[in-house]
Coordinates of C-alpha atoms in Angstrom, one line a residue:
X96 CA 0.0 0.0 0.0
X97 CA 2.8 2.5 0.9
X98 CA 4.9 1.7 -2.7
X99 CA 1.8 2.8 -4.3
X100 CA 0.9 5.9 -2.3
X101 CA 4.7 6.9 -2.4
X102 CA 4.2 6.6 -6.2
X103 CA 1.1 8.7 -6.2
X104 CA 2.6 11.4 -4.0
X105 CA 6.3 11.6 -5.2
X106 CA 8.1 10.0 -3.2
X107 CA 6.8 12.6 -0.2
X108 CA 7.1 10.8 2.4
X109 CA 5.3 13.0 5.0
X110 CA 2.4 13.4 2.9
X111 CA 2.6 9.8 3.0
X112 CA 2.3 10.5 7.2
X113 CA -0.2 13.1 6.6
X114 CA -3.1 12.0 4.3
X115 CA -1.7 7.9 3.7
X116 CA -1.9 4.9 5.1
X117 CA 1.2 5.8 7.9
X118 CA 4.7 4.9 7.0
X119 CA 5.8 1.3 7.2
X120 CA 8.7 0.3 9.6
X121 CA 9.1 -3.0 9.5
X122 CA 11.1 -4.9 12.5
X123 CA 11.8 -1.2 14.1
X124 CA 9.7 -1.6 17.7
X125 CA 9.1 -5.3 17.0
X126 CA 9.3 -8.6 15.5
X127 CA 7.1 -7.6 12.2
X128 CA 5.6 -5.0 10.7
X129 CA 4.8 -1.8 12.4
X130 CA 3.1 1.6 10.9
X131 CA 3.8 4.9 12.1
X132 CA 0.6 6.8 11.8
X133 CA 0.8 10.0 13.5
X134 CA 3.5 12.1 14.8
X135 CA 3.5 15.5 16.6
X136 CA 3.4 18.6 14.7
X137 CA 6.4 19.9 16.9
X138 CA 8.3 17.0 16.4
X139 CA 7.5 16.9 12.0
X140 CA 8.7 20.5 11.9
X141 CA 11.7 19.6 14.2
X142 CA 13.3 16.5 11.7
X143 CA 15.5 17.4 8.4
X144 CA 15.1 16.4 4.9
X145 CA 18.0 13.9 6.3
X146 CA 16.0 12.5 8.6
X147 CA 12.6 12.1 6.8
X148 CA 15.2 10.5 4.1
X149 CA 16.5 8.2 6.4
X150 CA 13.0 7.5 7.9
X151 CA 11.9 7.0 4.5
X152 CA 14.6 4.0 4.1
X153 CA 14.0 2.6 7.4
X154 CA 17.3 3.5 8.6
X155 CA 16.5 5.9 11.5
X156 CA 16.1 3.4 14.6
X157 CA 16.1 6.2 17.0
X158 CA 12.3 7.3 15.4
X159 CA 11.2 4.7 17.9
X160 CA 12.3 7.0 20.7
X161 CA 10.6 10.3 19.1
X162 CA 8.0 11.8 21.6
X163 CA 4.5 11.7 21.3
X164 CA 4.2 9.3 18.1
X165 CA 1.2 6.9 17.5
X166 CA 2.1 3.0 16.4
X167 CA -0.4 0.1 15.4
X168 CA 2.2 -3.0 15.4
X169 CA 0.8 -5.9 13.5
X170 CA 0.6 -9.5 15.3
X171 CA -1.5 -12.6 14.9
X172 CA -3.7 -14.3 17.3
X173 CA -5.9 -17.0 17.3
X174 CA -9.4 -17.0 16.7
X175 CA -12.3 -19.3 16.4
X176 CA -13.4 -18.0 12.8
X177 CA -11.2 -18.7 10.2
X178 CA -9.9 -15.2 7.8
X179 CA -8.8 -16.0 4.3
X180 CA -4.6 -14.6 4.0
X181 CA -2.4 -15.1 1.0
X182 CA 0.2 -18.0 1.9
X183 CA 3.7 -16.7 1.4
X184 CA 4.1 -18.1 -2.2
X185 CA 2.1 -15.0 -3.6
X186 CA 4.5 -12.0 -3.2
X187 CA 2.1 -9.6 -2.7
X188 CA -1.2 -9.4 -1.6
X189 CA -1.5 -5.5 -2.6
X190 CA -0.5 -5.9 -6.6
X191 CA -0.3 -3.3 -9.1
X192 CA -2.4 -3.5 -12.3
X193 CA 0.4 -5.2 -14.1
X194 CA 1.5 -7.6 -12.0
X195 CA -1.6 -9.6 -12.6
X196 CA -3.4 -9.6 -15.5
X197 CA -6.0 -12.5 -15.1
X198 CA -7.9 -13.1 -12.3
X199 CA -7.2 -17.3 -11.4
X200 CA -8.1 -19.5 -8.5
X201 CA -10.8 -17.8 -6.1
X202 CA -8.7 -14.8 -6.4
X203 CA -9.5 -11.7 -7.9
X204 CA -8.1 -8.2 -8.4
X205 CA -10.3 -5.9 -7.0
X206 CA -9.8 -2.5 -7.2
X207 CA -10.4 0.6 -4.4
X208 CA -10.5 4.3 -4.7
X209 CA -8.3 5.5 -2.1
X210 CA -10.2 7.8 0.5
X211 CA -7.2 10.6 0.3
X212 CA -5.0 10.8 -2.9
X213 CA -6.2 11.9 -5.9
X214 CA -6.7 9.2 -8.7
X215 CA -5.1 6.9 -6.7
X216 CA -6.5 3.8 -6.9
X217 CA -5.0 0.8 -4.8
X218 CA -5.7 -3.0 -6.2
X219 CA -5.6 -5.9 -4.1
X220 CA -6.8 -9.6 -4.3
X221 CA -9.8 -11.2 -2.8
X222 CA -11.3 -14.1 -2.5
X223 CA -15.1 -14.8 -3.9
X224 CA -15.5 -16.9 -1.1
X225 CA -17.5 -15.9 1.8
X226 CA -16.6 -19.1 4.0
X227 CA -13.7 -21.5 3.2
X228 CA -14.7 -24.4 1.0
X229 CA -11.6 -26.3 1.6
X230 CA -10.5 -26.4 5.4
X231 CA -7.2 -27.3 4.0
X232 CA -6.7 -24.3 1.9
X233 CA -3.6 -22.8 2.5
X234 CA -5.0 -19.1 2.2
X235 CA -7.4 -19.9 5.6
X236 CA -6.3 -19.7 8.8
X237 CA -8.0 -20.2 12.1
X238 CA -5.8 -16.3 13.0
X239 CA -6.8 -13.0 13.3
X240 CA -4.6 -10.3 11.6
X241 CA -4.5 -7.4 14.7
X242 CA -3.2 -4.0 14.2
X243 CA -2.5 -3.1 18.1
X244 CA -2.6 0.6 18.9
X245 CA -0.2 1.9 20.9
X246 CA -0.4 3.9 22.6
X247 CA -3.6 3.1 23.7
X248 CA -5.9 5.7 21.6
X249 CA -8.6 8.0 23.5
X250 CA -11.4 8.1 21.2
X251 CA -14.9 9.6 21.3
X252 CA -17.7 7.0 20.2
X253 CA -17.6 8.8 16.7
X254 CA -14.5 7.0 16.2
X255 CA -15.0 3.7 18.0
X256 CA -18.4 2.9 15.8
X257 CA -16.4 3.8 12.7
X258 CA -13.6 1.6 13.1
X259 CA -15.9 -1.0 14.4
X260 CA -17.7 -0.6 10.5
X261 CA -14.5 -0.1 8.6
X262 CA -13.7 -3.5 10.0
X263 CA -16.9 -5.3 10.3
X264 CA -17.4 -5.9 13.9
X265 CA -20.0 -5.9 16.0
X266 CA -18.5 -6.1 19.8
X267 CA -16.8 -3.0 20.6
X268 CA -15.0 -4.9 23.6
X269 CA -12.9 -6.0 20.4
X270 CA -11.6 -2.9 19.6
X271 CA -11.5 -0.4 23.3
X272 CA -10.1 -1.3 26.3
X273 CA -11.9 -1.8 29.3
X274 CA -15.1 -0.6 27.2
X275 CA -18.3 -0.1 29.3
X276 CA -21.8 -1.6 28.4
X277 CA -23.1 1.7 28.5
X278 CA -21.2 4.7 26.8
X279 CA -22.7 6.8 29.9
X280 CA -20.3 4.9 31.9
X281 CA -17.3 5.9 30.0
X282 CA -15.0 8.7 31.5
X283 CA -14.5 11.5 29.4
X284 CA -12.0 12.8 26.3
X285 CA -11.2 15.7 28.3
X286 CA -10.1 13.6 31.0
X287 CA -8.3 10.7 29.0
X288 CA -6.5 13.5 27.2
X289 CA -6.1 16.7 29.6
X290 CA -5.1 14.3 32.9
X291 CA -8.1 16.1 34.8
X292 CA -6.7 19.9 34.2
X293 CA -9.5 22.3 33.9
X294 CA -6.8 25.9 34.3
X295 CA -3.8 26.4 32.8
X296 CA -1.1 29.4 31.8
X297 CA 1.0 29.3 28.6
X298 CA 3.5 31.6 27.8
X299 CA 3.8 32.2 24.2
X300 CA 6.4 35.1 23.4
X301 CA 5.7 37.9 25.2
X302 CA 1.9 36.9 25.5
X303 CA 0.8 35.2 28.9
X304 CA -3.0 33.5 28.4
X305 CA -4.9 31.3 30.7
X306 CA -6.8 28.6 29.5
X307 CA -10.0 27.4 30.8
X308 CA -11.8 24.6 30.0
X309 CA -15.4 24.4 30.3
X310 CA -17.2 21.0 31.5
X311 CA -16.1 18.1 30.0
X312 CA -18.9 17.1 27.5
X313 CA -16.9 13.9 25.0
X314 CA -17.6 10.8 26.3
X315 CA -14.9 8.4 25.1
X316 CA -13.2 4.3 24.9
X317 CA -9.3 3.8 24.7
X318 CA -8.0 1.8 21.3
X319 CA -6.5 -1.0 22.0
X320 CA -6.4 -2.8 19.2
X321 CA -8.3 -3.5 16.0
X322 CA -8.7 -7.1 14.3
X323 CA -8.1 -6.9 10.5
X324 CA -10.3 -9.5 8.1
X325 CA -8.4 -7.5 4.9
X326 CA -5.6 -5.6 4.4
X327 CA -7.4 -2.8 2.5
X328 CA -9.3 -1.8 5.7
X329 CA -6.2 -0.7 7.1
X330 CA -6.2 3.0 4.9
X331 CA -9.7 3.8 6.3
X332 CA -8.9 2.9 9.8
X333 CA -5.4 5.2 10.0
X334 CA -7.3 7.7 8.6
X335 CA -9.9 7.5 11.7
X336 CA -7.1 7.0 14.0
X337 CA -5.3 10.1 12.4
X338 CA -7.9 12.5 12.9
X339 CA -9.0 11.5 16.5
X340 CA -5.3 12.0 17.1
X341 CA -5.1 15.4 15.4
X342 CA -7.5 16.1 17.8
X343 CA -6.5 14.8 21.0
X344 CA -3.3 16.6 20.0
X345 CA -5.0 20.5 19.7
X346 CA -7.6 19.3 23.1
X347 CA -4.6 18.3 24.3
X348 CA -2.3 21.5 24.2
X349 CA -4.9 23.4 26.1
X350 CA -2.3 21.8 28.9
X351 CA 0.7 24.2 30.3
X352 CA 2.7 23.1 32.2
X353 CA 1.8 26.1 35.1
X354 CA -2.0 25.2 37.1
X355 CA -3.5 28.3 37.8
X356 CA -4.1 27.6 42.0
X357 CA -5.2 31.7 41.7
X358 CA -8.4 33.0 40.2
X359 CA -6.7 37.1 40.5
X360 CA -3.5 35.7 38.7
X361 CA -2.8 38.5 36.0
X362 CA -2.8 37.6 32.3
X363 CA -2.1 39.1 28.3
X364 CA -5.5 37.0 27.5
X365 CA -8.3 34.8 28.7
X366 CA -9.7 32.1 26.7
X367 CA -12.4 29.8 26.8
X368 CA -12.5 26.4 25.6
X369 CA -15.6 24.5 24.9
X370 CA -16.1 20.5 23.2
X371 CA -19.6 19.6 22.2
X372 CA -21.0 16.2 22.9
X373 CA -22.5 16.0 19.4
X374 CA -19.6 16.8 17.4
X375 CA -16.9 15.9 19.1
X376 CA -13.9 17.2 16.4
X377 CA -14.9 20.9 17.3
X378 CA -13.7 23.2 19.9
X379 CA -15.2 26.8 20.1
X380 CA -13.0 29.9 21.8
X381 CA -13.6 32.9 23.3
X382 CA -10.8 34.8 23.4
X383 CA -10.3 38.2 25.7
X384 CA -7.9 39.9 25.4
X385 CA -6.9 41.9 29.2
X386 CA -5.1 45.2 27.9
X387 CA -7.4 46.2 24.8
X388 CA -10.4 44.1 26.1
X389 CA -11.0 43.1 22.4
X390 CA -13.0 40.2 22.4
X391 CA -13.2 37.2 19.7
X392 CA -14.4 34.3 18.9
X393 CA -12.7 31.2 17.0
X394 CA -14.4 27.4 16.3
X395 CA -12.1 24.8 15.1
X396 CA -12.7 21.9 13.7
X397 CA -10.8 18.8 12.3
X398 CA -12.0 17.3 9.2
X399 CA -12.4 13.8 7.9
X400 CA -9.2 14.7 6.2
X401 CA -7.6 15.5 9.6
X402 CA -7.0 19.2 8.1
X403 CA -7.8 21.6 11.2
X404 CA -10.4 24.5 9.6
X405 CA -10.4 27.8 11.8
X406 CA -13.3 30.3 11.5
X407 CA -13.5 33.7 13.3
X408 CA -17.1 35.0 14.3
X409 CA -17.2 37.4 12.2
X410 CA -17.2 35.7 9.2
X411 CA -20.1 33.6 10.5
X412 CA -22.1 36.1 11.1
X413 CA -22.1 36.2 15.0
X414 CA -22.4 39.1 17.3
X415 CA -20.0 40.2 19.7
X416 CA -22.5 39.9 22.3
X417 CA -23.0 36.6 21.8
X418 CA -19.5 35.4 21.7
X419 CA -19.8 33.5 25.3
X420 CA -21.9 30.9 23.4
X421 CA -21.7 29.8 19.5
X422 CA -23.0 26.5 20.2
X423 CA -26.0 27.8 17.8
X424 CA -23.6 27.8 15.0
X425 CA -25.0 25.3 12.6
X426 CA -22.2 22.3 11.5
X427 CA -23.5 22.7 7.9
X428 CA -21.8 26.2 8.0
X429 CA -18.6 25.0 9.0
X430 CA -17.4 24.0 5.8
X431 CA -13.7 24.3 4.2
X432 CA -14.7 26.9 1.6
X433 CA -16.3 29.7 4.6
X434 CA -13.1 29.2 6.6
X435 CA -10.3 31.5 7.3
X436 CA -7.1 30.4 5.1
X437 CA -4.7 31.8 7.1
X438 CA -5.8 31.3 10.4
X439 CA -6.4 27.4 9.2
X440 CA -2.6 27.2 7.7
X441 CA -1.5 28.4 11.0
X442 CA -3.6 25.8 12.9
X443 CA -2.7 23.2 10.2
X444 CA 1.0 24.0 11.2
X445 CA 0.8 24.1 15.0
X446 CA -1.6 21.9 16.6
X447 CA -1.8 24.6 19.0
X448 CA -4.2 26.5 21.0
X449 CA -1.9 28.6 22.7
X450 CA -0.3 29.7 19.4
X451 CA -3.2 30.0 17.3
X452 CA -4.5 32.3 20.2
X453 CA -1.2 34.3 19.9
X454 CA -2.0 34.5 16.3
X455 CA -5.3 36.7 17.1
X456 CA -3.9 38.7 19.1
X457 CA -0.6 39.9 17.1
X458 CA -2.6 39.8 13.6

């Protein structure tokens, strides 16, 4: 799958990161294959050409010990149900239009549109066969094909259902850790991900902002692992697992590394943060600035495409009186072409709220 997305992109191996199926290091964290499917923002602006070349060729072992990157690790385990797998004498279960011209045995070449890339369309072989018709076949095995996720991955139930259809199962217990019965029971995102921190400072150049976080409103399961029944599921789940991650990552640096024990502590800005139970890749702001007392207000959102989209409130039409709550703001209005470029690109870039704040208040 990576050979063909590198084709389709160049070669670019961090768009490979950024809108592929992760970047394949095999034999790197463990015995078989492993996928690196997201990494920091502060850690991809951080590496060289020389290093994305070397990770690129597998040759940087020390991208193990890079912090804050997300793995799924491939492993078999045994199962009850049998899952049809190519035995090793096919080379290639992902095969390019070319390398097989006929279709033979109960295999076929199927092709898929891939989710991201442009005119990219991946071809792999599957079986006709909806239950094996020789329990000596070579392609079925009484195994499981696993992608484990690690580190474990807090997720919203968005996320959870979706893997669970990209995949075709029907127990979530086989995908979350320690999943309840009832999502009611589960703790929150805002938890999981902000370690229980409601007040925060950042410093960001000269600007000094506290953060606070309104009432924690995402209820949410852990990752684990996801069992695999075909290889081409694997794009569509990193792409779920990418964007809940994009977004843990901007919930997540709502976090300083200062709590805020004083309610009269003096600060450049005060901002709000809010998460919505019903769409749970949004965060709204309201930003207030102390010396100027300019107010504004910001809603971001992360996209299927795990693209963050910034829009200001005035350019959806709210009034400054009512910047304490957007909630009202419909979702259909939050589309790519109605939000801010800029303020997007700089989002895009730092998965920050702290800096995107500092963005509004020195532009």
């Amino acid at each position: 799958i990576q050979k063909q997305e590198l084709e389709a992109l160049d070669g670019d191996i961090m768009r490979v990161l950024k809108c592929g199926s992760g970047v394949v290091l095999p034999y790197v964290r463990h015995v078989g294959p492993s996928t690196l499917y997201f990494m920091p923002a502060v850690v991809q602006h951080g590496l060289s050409d020389e290093d994305w070349a070397r990770i690129k060729s597998n040759t940087m072992h020390e991208v193990t010990q890079l912090p804050g990157c997300l793995w799924l690790d491939f492993a078999w385990e045994l199962s009850n149900k049998q899952h049809c797998f190519l035995s090793e004498q096919v080379e290639q279960y992902c095969v390019s239009a070319d390398h097989m011209a006929d279709d033979s045995g109960p295999f076929s070449v199927v092709s898929h549109q891939h989710p991201l890339i442009h005119n990219l369309e991946l071809q792999f072989l599957e079986t006709s066969d909806s239950k094996p018709q020789d329990q000596n076949a070579d392609y079925w095995i009484p195994y499981t094909l696993v992608a484990r996720v690690s580190p474990a991955l807090p997720s919203c139930a968005l996320t959870v259902r979706a893997v669970m259809a990209a995949t075709g199962q029907s127990d979530a217990s086989s995908v979350s850790q320690d999943s309840p019965r009832l999502l009611e029971d589960a703790p929150t995102l805002e938890r999981l991900v902000c370690a229980n921190t409601a007040r925060t400072v950042h410093n960001v150049g000269p600007t000094k902002m506290q953060i606070n976080m309104e009432a924690p409103q995402i209820r949410a399961w852990s990752i684990c692992r996801v069992p695999i029944a075909h290889v081409r599921e694997i794009v569509e789940v990193v792409l779920l697992l990418r964007r809940q991650a994009v977004f843990n990552e901007l919930l997540g640096s709502c976090v300083g590394i200062t709590t805020v024990d004083s309610e009269s502590m003096e600060t450049g800005a005060s901002v709000t943060v809010k998460t919505f139970a019903n769409d749970p890749f949004r965060i709204d702001m309201y930003v207030q600035a102390e010396q100027t007392g300019v107010s504004m207000g910001v809603v971001l959102r992360v996209s299927e495409d795990s693209c963050i989209l910034a829009w200001t409130h005035q350019a959806l039409g709210v009034l400054d009186s009512d910047l304490t709550d957007m909630s009202n703001i419909p979702a259909a209005s939050l589309t790519k072409a109605t939000s801010h470029a800029v303020l997007s690109k700089a989002a895009a870039i730092s998965s920050s709220i702290p800096i995107i704040v500092h963005w509004l208040l020195t532009h």
